[in-house]
Coordinates of C-alpha atoms in Angstrom, one line a residue:
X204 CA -1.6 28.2 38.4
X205 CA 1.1 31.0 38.4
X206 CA -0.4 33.3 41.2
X207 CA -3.1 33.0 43.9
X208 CA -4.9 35.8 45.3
X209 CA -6.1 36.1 49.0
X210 CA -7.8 39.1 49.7
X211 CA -5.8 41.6 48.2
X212 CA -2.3 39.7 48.6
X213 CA -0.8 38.0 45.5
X214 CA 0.8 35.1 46.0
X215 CA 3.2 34.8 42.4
X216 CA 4.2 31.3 42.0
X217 CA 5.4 29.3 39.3
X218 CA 8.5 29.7 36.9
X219 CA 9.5 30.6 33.1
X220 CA 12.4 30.5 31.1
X221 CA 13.2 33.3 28.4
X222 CA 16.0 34.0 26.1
X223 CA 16.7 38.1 25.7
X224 CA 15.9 39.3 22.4
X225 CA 18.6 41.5 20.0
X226 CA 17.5 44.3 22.2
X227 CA 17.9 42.3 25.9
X228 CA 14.5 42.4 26.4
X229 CA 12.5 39.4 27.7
X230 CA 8.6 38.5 27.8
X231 CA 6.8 38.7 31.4
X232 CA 4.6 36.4 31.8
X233 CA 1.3 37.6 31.2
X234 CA -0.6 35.6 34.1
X235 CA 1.8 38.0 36.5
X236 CA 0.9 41.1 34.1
X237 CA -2.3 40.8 34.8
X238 CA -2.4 40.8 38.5
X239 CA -0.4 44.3 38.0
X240 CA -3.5 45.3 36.1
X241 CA -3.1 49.2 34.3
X242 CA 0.2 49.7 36.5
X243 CA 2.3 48.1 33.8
X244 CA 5.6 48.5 36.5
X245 CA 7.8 46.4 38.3
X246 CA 10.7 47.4 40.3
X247 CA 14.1 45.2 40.4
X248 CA 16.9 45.3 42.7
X249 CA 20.0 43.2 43.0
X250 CA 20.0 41.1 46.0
X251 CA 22.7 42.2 48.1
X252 CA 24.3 38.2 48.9
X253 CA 23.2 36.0 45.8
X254 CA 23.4 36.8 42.0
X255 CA 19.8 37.3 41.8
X256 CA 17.1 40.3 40.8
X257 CA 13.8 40.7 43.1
X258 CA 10.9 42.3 41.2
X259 CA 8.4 43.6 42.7
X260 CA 4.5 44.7 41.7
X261 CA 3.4 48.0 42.7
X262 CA 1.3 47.1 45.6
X263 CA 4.1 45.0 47.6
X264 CA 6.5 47.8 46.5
X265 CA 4.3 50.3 48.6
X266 CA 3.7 47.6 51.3
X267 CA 8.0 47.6 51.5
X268 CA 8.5 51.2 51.0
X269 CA 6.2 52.1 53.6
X270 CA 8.4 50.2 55.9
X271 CA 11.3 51.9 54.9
X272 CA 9.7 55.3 55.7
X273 CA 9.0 54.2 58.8
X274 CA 13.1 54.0 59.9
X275 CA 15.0 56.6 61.9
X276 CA 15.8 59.3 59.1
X277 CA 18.3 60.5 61.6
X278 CA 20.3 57.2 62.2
X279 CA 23.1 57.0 59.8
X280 CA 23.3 53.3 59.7
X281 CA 19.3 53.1 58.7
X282 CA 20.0 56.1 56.0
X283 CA 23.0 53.8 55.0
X284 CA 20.8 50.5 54.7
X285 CA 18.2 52.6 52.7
X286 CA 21.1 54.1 50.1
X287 CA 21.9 50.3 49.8
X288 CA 18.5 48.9 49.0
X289 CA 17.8 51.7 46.3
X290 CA 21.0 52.7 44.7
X291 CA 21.1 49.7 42.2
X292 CA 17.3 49.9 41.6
X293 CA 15.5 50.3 38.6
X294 CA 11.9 50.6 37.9
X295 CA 10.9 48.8 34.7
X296 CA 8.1 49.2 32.6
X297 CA 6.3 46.5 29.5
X298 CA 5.9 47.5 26.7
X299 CA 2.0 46.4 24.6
X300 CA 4.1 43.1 23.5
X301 CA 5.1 42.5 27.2
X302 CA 8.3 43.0 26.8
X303 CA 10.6 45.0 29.9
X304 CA 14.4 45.9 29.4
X305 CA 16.2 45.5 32.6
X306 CA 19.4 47.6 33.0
X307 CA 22.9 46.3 31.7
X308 CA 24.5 46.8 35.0
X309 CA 21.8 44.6 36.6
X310 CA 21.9 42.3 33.9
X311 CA 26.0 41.9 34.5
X312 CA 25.4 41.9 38.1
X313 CA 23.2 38.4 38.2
X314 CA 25.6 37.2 34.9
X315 CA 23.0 37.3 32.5
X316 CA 24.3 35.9 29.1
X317 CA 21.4 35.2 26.8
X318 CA 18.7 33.5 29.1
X319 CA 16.7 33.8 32.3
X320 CA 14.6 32.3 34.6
X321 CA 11.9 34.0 36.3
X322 CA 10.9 32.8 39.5
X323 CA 7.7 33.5 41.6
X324 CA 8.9 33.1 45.0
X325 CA 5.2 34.5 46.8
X326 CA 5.2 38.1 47.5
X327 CA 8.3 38.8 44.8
X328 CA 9.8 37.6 41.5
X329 CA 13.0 36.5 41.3
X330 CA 15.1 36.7 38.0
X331 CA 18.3 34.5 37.4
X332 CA 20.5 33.4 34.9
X333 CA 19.3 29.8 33.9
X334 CA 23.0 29.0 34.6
X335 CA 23.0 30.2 37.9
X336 CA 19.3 29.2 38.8
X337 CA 20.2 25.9 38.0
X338 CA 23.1 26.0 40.7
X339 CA 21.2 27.3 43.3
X340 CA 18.4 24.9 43.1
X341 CA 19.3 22.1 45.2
X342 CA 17.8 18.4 44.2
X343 CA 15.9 18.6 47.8
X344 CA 15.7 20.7 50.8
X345 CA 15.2 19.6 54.5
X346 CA 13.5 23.0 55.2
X347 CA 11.2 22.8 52.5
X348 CA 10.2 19.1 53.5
X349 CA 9.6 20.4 57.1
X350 CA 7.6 23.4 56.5
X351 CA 5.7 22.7 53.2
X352 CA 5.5 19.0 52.6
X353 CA 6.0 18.1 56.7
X354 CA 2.9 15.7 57.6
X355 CA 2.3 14.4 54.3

């Protein structure tokens, strides 16, 4: 199962690998299209600390945006922290194939080469370079066997 829904919040799960095409594009899985229903958008951004991309459907996009409208628009540290989540965004659209073309500059910015891996991590999607992804994903992890498998 790639994605679980709970009254209204999708929980994305699950992983694919996909090599880019002549053009860069790459396939979204079409279990996570689905749950964006006639939207056919995502948004990306770079992560700010690890060479990553977070996706995000249009509902949690609102959900997040919402929060951001809520900071001081007079504080020039919270207008600097906004600038800095949406500068290197991009919103990204499938095409009827299910194809989306992410950016160059984000592309260079996670060291995409030829293939990624697309991540559902819950309420986002995370998109690596399989070289990376496999770097970052440790053989176990003490948090995750406390908080997930803990009592088992």
């Amino acid at each position: 199962m790639e994605y679980i829904n709970t009254e209204n919040q999708v929980l994305l799960v699950g992983s694919f690998t996909h090599q880019l095409d002549a053009k860069r594009r790459l396939i979204f899985p079409s279990v996570w299209r689905n749950l964006a229903g006639s939207d056919q958008q995502l948004f990306a951004f770079p992560h700010p600390e690890r060479p990553c991309l977070y996706l995000y459907l249009k509902d949690e996009m609102l959900r997040r945006m919402a929060q951001l409208r809520d900071v001081n628009s007079m504080d020039a540290g919270d207008q600097q922290a906004i600038r800095s989540i949406t500068a290197g965004a991009e919103l990204l659209h499938w095409d009827a194939q299910g194809r989306i073309r992410i950016g160059d500059h984000l592309l260079r910015a996670i060291d995409v080469q030829s293939q990624v891996v697309l991540v559902g991590a819950l309420s986002r999607i995370e998109v690596w370079s399989s070289e990376r992804f496999d770097l970052a994903l440790p053989a176990s992890s003490s948090v995750a066997d406390e908080l997930f498998f803990g009592g088992y």
